[in-house]
Short mmCIF file of C-alpha atoms and ligand atoms in Angstrom, two decimals:
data_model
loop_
_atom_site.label_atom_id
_atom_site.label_comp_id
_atom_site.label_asym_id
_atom_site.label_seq_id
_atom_site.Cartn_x
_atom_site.Cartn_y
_atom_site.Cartn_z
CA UNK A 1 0.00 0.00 0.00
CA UNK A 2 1.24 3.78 -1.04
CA UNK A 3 1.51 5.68 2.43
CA UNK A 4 0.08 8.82 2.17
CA UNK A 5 1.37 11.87 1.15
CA UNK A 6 0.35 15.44 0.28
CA UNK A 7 1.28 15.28 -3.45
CA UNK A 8 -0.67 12.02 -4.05
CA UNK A 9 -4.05 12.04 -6.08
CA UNK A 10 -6.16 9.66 -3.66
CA UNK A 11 -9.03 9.37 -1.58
CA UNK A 12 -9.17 11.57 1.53
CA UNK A 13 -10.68 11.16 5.04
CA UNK A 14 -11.94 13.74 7.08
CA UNK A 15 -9.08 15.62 8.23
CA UNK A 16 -9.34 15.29 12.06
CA UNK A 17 -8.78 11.58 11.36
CA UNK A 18 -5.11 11.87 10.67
CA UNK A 19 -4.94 13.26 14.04
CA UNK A 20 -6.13 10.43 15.52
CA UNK A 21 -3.16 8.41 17.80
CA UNK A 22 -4.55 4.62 16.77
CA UNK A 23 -5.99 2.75 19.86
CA UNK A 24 -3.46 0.69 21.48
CA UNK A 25 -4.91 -2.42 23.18
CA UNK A 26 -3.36 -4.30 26.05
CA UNK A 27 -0.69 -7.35 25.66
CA UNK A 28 -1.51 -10.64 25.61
CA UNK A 29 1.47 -12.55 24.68
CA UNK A 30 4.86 -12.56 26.14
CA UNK A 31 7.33 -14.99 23.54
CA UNK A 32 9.36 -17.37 25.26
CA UNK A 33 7.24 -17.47 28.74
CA UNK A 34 4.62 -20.38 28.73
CA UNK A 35 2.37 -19.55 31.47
CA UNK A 36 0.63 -15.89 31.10
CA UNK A 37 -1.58 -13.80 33.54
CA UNK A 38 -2.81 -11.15 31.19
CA UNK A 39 -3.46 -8.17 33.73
CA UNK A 40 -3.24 -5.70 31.17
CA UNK A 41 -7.46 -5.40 30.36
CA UNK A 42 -9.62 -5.41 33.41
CA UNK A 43 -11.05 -8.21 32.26
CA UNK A 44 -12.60 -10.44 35.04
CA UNK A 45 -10.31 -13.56 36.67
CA UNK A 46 -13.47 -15.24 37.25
CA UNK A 47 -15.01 -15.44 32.96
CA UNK A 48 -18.45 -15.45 32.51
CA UNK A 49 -20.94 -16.59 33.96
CA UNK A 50 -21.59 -20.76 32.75
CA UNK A 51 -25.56 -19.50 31.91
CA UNK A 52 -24.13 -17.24 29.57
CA UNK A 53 -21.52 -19.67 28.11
CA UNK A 54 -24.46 -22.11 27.79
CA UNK A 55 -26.53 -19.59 26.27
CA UNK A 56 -23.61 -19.23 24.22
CA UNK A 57 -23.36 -22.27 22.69
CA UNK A 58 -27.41 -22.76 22.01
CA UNK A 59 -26.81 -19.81 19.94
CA UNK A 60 -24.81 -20.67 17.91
CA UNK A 61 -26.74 -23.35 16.56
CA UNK A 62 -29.06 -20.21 15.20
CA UNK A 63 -26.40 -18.07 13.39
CA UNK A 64 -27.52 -19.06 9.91
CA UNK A 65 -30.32 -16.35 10.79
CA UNK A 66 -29.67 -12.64 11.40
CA UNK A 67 -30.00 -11.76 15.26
CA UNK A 68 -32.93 -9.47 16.45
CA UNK A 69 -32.01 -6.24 15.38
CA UNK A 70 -34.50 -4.54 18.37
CA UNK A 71 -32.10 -6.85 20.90
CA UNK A 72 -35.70 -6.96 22.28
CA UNK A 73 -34.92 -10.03 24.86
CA UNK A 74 -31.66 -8.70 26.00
CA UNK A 75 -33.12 -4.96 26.59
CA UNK A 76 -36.00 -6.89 28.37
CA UNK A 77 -33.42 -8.35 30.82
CA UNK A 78 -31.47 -5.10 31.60
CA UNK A 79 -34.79 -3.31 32.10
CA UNK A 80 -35.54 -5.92 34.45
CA UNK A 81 -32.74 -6.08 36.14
CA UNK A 82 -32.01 -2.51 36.71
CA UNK A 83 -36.11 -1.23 36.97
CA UNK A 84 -35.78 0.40 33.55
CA UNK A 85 -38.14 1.20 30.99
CA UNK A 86 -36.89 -0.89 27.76
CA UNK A 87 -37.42 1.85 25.29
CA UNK A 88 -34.93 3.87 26.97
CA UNK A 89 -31.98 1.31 25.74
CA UNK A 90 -29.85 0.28 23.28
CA UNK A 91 -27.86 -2.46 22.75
CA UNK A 92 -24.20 -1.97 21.08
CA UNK A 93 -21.28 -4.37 19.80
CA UNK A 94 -19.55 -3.00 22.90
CA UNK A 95 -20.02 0.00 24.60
CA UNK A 96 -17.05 1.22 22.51
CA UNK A 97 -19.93 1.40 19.41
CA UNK A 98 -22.27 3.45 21.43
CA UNK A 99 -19.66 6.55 22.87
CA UNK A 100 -18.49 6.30 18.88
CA UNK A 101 -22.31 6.73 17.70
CA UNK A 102 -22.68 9.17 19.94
CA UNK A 103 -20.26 11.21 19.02
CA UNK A 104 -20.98 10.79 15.44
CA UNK A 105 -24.74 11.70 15.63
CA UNK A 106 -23.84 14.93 18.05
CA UNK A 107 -20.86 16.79 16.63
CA UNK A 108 -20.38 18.82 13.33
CA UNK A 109 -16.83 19.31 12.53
CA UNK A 110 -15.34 21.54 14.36
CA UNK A 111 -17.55 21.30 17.31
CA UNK A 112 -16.20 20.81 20.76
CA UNK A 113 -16.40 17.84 23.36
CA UNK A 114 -14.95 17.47 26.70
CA UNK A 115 -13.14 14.88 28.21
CA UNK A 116 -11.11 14.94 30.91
CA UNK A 117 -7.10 14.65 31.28
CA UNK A 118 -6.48 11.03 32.21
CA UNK A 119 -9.68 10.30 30.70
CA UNK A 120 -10.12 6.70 28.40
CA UNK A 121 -8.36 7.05 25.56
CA UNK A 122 -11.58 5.91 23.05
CA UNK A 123 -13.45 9.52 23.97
CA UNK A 124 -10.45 11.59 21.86
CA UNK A 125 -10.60 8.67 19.04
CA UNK A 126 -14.41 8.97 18.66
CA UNK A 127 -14.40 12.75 19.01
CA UNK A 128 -11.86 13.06 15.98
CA UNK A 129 -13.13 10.28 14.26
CA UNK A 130 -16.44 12.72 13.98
CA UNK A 131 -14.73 15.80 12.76
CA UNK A 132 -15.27 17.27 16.52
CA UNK A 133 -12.30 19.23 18.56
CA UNK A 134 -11.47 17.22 22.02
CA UNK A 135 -11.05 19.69 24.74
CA UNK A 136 -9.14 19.03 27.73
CA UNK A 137 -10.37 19.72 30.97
CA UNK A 138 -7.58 19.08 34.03
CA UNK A 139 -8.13 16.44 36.72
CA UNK A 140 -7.60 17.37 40.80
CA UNK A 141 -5.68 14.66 42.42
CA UNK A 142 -6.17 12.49 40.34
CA UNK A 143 -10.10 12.85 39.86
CA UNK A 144 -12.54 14.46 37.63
CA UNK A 145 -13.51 17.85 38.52
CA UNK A 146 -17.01 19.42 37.94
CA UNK A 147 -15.57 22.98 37.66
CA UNK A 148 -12.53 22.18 35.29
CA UNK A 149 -15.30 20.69 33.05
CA UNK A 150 -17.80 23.65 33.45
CA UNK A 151 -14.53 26.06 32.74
CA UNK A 152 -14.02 24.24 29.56
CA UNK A 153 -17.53 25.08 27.87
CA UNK A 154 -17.52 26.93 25.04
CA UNK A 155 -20.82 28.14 22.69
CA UNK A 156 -19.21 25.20 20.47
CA UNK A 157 -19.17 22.52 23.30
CA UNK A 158 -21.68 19.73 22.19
CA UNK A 159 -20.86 16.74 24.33
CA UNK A 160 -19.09 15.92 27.41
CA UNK A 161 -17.42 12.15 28.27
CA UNK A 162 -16.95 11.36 31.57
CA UNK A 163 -15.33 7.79 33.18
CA UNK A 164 -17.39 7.04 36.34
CA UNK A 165 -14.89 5.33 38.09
CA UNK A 166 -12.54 6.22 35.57
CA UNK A 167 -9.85 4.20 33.58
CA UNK A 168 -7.20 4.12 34.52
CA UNK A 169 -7.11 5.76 37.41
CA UNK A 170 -9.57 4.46 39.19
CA UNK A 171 -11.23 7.39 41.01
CA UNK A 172 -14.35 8.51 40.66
CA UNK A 173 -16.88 11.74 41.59
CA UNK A 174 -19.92 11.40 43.96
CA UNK A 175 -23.58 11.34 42.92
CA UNK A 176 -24.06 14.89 44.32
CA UNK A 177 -21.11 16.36 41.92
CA UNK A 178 -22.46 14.46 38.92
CA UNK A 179 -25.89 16.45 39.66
CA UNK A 180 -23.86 19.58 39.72
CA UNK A 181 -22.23 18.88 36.36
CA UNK A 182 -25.63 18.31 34.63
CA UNK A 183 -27.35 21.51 36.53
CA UNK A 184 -24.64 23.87 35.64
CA UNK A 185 -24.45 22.00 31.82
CA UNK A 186 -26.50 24.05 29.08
CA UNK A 187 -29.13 21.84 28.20
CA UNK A 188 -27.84 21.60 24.56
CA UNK A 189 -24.47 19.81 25.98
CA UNK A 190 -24.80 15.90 26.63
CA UNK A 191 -23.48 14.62 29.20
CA UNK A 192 -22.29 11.11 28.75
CA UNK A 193 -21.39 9.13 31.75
CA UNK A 194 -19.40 6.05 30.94
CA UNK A 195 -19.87 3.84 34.13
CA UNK A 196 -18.14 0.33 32.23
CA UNK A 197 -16.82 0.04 36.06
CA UNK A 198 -20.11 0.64 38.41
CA UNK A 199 -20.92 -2.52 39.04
CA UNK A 200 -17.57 -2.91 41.26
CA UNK A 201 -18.40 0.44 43.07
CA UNK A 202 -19.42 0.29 46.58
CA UNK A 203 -19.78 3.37 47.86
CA UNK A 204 -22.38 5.60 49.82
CA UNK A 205 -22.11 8.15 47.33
CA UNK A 206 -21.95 6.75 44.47
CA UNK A 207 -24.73 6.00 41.36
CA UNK A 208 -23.96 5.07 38.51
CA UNK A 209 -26.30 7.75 36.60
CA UNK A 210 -29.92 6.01 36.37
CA UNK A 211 -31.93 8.89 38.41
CA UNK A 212 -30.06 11.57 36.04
CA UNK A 213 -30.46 10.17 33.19
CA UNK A 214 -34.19 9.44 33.95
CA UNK A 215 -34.78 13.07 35.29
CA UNK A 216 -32.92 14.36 32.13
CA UNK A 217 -32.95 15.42 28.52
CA UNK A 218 -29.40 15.75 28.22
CA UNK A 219 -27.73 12.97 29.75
CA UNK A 220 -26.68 9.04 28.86
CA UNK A 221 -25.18 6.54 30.60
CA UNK A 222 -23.04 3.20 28.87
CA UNK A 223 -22.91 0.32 30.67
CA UNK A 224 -20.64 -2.79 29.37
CA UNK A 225 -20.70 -6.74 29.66
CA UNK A 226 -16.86 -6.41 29.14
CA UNK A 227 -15.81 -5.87 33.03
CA UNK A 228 -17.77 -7.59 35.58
CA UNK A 229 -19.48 -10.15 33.69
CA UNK A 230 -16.21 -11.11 32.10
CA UNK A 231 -17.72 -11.14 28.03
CA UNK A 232 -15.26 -8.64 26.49
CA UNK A 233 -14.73 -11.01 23.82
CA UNK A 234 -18.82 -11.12 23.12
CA UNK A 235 -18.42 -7.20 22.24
CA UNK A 236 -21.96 -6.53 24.25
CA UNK A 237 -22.77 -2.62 25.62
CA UNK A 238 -25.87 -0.90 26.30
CA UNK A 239 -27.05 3.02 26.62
CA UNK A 240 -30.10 4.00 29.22
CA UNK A 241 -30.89 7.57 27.36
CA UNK A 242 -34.08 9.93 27.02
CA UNK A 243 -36.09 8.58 23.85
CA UNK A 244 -35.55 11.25 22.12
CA UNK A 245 -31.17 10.28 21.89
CA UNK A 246 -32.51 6.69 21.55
CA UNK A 247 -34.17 7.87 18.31
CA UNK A 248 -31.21 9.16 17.05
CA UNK A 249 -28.95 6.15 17.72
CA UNK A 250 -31.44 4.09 16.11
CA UNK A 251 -30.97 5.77 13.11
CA UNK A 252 -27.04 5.53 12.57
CA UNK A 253 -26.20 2.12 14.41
CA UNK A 254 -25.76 -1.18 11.95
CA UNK A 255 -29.86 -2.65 11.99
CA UNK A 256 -27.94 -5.76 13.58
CA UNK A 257 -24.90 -4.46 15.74
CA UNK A 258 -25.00 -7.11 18.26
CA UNK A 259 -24.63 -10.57 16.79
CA UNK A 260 -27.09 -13.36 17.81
CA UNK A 261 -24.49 -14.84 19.88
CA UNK A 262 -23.90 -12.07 21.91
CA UNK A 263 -27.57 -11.18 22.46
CA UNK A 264 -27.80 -14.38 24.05
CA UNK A 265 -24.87 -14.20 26.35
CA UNK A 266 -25.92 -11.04 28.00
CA UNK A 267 -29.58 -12.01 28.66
CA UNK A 268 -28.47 -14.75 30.35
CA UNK A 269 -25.39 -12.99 32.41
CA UNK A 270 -28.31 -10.28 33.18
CA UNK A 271 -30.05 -13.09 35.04
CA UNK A 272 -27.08 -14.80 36.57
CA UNK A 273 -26.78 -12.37 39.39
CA UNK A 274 -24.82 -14.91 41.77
CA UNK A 275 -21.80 -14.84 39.37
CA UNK A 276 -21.89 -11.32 38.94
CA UNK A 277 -22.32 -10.79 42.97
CA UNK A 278 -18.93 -13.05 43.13
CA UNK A 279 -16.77 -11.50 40.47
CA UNK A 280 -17.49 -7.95 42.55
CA UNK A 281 -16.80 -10.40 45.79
CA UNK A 282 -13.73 -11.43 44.51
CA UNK A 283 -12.45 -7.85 42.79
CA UNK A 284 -12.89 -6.10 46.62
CA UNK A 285 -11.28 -8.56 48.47
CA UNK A 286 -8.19 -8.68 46.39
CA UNK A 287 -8.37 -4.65 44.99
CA UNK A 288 -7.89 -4.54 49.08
CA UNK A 289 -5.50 -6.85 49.59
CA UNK A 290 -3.04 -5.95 46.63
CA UNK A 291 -3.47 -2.22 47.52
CA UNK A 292 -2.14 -2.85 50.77
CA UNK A 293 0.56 -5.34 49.68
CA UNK A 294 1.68 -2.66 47.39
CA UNK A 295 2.02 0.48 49.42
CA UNK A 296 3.70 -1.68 51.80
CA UNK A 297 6.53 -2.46 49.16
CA UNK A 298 6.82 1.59 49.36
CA UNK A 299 5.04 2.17 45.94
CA UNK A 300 2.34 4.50 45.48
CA UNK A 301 -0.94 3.51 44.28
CA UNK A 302 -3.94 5.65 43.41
CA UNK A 303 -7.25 4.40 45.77
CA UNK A 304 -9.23 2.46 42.99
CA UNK A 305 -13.18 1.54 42.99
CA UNK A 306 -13.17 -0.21 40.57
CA UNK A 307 -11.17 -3.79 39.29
CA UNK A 308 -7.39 -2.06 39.21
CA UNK A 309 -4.99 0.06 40.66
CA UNK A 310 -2.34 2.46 39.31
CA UNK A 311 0.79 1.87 40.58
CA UNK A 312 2.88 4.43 40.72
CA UNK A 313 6.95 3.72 40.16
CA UNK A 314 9.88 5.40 42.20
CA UNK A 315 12.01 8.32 39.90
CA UNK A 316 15.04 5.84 40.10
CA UNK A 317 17.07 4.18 37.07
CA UNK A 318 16.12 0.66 36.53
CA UNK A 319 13.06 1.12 39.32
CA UNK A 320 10.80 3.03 36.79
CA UNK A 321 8.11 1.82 35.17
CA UNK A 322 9.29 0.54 32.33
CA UNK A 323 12.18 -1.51 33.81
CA UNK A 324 9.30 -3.30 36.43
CA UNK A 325 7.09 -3.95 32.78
CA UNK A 326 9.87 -6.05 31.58
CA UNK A 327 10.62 -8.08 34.70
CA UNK A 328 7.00 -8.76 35.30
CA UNK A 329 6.66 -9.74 32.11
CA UNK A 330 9.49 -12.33 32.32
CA UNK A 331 7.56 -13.69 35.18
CA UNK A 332 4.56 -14.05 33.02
CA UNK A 333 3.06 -11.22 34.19
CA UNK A 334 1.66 -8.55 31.82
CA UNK A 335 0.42 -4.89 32.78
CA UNK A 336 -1.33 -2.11 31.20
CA UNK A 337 1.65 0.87 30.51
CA UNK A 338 -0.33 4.17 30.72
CA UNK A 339 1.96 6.54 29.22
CA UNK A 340 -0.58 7.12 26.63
CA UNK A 341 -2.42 8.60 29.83
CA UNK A 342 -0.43 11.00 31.18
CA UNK A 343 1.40 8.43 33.63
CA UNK A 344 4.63 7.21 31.74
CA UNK A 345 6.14 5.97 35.54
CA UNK A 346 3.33 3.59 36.14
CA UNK A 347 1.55 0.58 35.53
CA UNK A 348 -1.84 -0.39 35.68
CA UNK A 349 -3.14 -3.82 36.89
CA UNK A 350 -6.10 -5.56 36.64
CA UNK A 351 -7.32 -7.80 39.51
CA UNK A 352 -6.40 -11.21 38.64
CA UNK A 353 -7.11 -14.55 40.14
CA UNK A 354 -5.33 -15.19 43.74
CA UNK A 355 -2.34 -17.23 41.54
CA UNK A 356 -1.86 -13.83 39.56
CA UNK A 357 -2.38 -11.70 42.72
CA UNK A 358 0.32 -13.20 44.69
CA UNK A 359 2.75 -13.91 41.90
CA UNK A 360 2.53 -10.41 41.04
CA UNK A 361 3.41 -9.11 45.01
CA UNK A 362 6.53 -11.33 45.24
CA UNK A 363 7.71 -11.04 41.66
CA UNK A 364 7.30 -6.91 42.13
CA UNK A 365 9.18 -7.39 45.98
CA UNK A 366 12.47 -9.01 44.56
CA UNK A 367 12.14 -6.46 41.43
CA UNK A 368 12.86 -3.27 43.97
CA UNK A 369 14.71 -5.54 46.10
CA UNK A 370 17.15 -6.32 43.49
CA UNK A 371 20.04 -3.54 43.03
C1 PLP B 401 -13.40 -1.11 29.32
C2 PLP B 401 -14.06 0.19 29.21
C3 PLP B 401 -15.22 0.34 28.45
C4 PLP B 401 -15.89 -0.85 27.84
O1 PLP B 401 -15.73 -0.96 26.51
P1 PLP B 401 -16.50 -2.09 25.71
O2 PLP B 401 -16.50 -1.56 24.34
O3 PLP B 401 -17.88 -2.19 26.28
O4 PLP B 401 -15.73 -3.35 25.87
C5 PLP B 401 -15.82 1.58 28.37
N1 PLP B 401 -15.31 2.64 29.03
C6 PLP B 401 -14.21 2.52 29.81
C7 PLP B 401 -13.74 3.69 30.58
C8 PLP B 401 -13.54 1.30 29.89
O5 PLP B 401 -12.45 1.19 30.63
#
């Protein structure tokens, strides 16, 4: 293939989509080491749930035929699950295809959206990808703040993506701010809340968006089958939204985005609520237990809600974070580096099984131990 240059008579994207830094997933594979605990994803230690994987493998038997392009069965079990009104959802091949859709259907080039500084990396992507502007607004310690977003509003702001808990930092805002953010909003801004992590959360303070999205013209939530109910690989998300955004979505998303398959698998993970009660089970005891072993080793780590932590790495050559990526991953062990977020001195792990967990304290104790 010719790469492109300027002088070359050939097709053209939308400009803003050279601008786009290409998506760069986690690691999977480390040559030469035979046994590999992929911590690099947040995806769960425990799979999915064995309703789902049977549901799985019923479906299959049906893929001749195109899936139900109104995902009516699997919207019937979120609604169910989470008291919603069914209309109010959509089903996505992730919820990747829905923060992409929306930011297709809401921005004209050259129209504004907000994310925030250590915000997930897909919000910029999708925001260029639509011929939009991504604008910037700083974090405070770590976190999101309501009045860095506000300050960041322009009469050419359209949307605004926030992580709630964010990736990959793991922090997150309170209800009350969140009901701030949308009061101060104009109403012509949407407000997207991304909570891919709220099933983890367990906090007081802390909804994942349901009440303001119901209450609300201008604000969406995505939810995702990726984390907790361990289907990344399915490629199953879903959008509570006012009907009138629901409308919209249902105009621009593929008639069947969500294969057969993966309708099946998250109807049946919506009803397998045991499983999903003991992958959250598991993530707090050992988010707990690994942020203590941690800090205890001297290294920093950000508090986390949700299934990881960001680990913070001492200013010292061959202690940084690079140098503790490559002996982990001789040990098997791979990690998420986060440079591409604003933190190129530290790693961020998923919670993996206990195996992982504990092979991942003692390989990281002779790492700094080592001179
Ligand atoms: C993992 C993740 C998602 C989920 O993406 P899917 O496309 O549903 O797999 C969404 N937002 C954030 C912040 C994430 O970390």
């Amino acid at each position: 293939m010719t790469p492109m240059t300027d002088s070359a008579d050939i097709p053209r994207p939308r400009p803003s989509i050279l601008d786009i830094e290409p998506y760069v997933p986690g690691e999977s594979h480390v040559p030469g080491v035979a046994k590999v605990f992929k911590l690099a994803s947040n995806e769960s230690p425990l799979g999915p749930s064995p309703e789902a994987v049977e549901a799985m493998r019923r479906a299959v038997m049906g893929v001749t035929e195109y899936p139900d392009g109104t995902a009516q069965d699997l919207r019937a079990a979120i609604a169910e699950r989470h008291g919603l009104n069914p209309d109010n959802i959509v089903c996505g091949n992730g919820s990747d295809e829905l923060l992409t859709l929306l930011a297709q259907a809401y921005l004209s080039p050259g129209d504004e959206a907000i994310h925030t500084e250590h915000g997930f990396l897909v919000y910029p992507i999708a925001i260029r990808a639509a011929g939009g502007v991504p604008v910037v607004a700083r974090e405070e310690n770590l976190t999101a703040s309501v009045d860095a977003i506000l300050e960041k509003v322009s009469p050419r702001t359209k949307l605004v993506y926030l992580a709630n808990p964010n990736n990959p930092t793991g922090t997150y805002l309170p209800i009350d701010e969140l009901k701030r953010l949308r009061t101060e909003l104009p109403p012509r801004v949407l407000l997207v809340i991304d909570a891919a992590y709220a099933e983890y959360v367990r906090r007081n303070d802390y909804e994942a968006g349901i009440e303001l999205v119901s209450s609300s013209d201008n604000v969406v939530m995505t939810r995702t089958f990726s984390k907790a109910y361990g289907l990344a690989g399915m490629r199953i998300g879903w959008m509570y939204a006012p009907a009138h955004v629901v409308d919209i979505i249902n105009r621009i998303r593929g008639p069947f985005n969500v294969s057969a398959v993966a309708l099946a698998a998250g109807a049946a993970a919506m009803h397998d609520v045991a499983h999903l009660q003991k992958a959250v089970e598991h993530n707090e005891r050992w988010r707990d237990w690994l942020a203590r072993e941690l800090s205890a080793l001297g290294l920093e780590v950000t508090p986390s809600v949700a299934n990881f932590l960001l680990v913070h790495f001492p200013d010292e050559e061959g202690k940084r974070a690079e140098d503790a990526d490559a002996f982990l991953k001789s040990r098997g062990l791979i990690l998420r580096r986060v440079g591409g977020y604003g933190f190129p001195n530290a790693l961020r792990v998923s919670m993996g099984t206990e195996e992982a967990n504990r092979l991942l304290v003692d390989s990281l104790r002779e790492f700094l131990e080592r001179s």
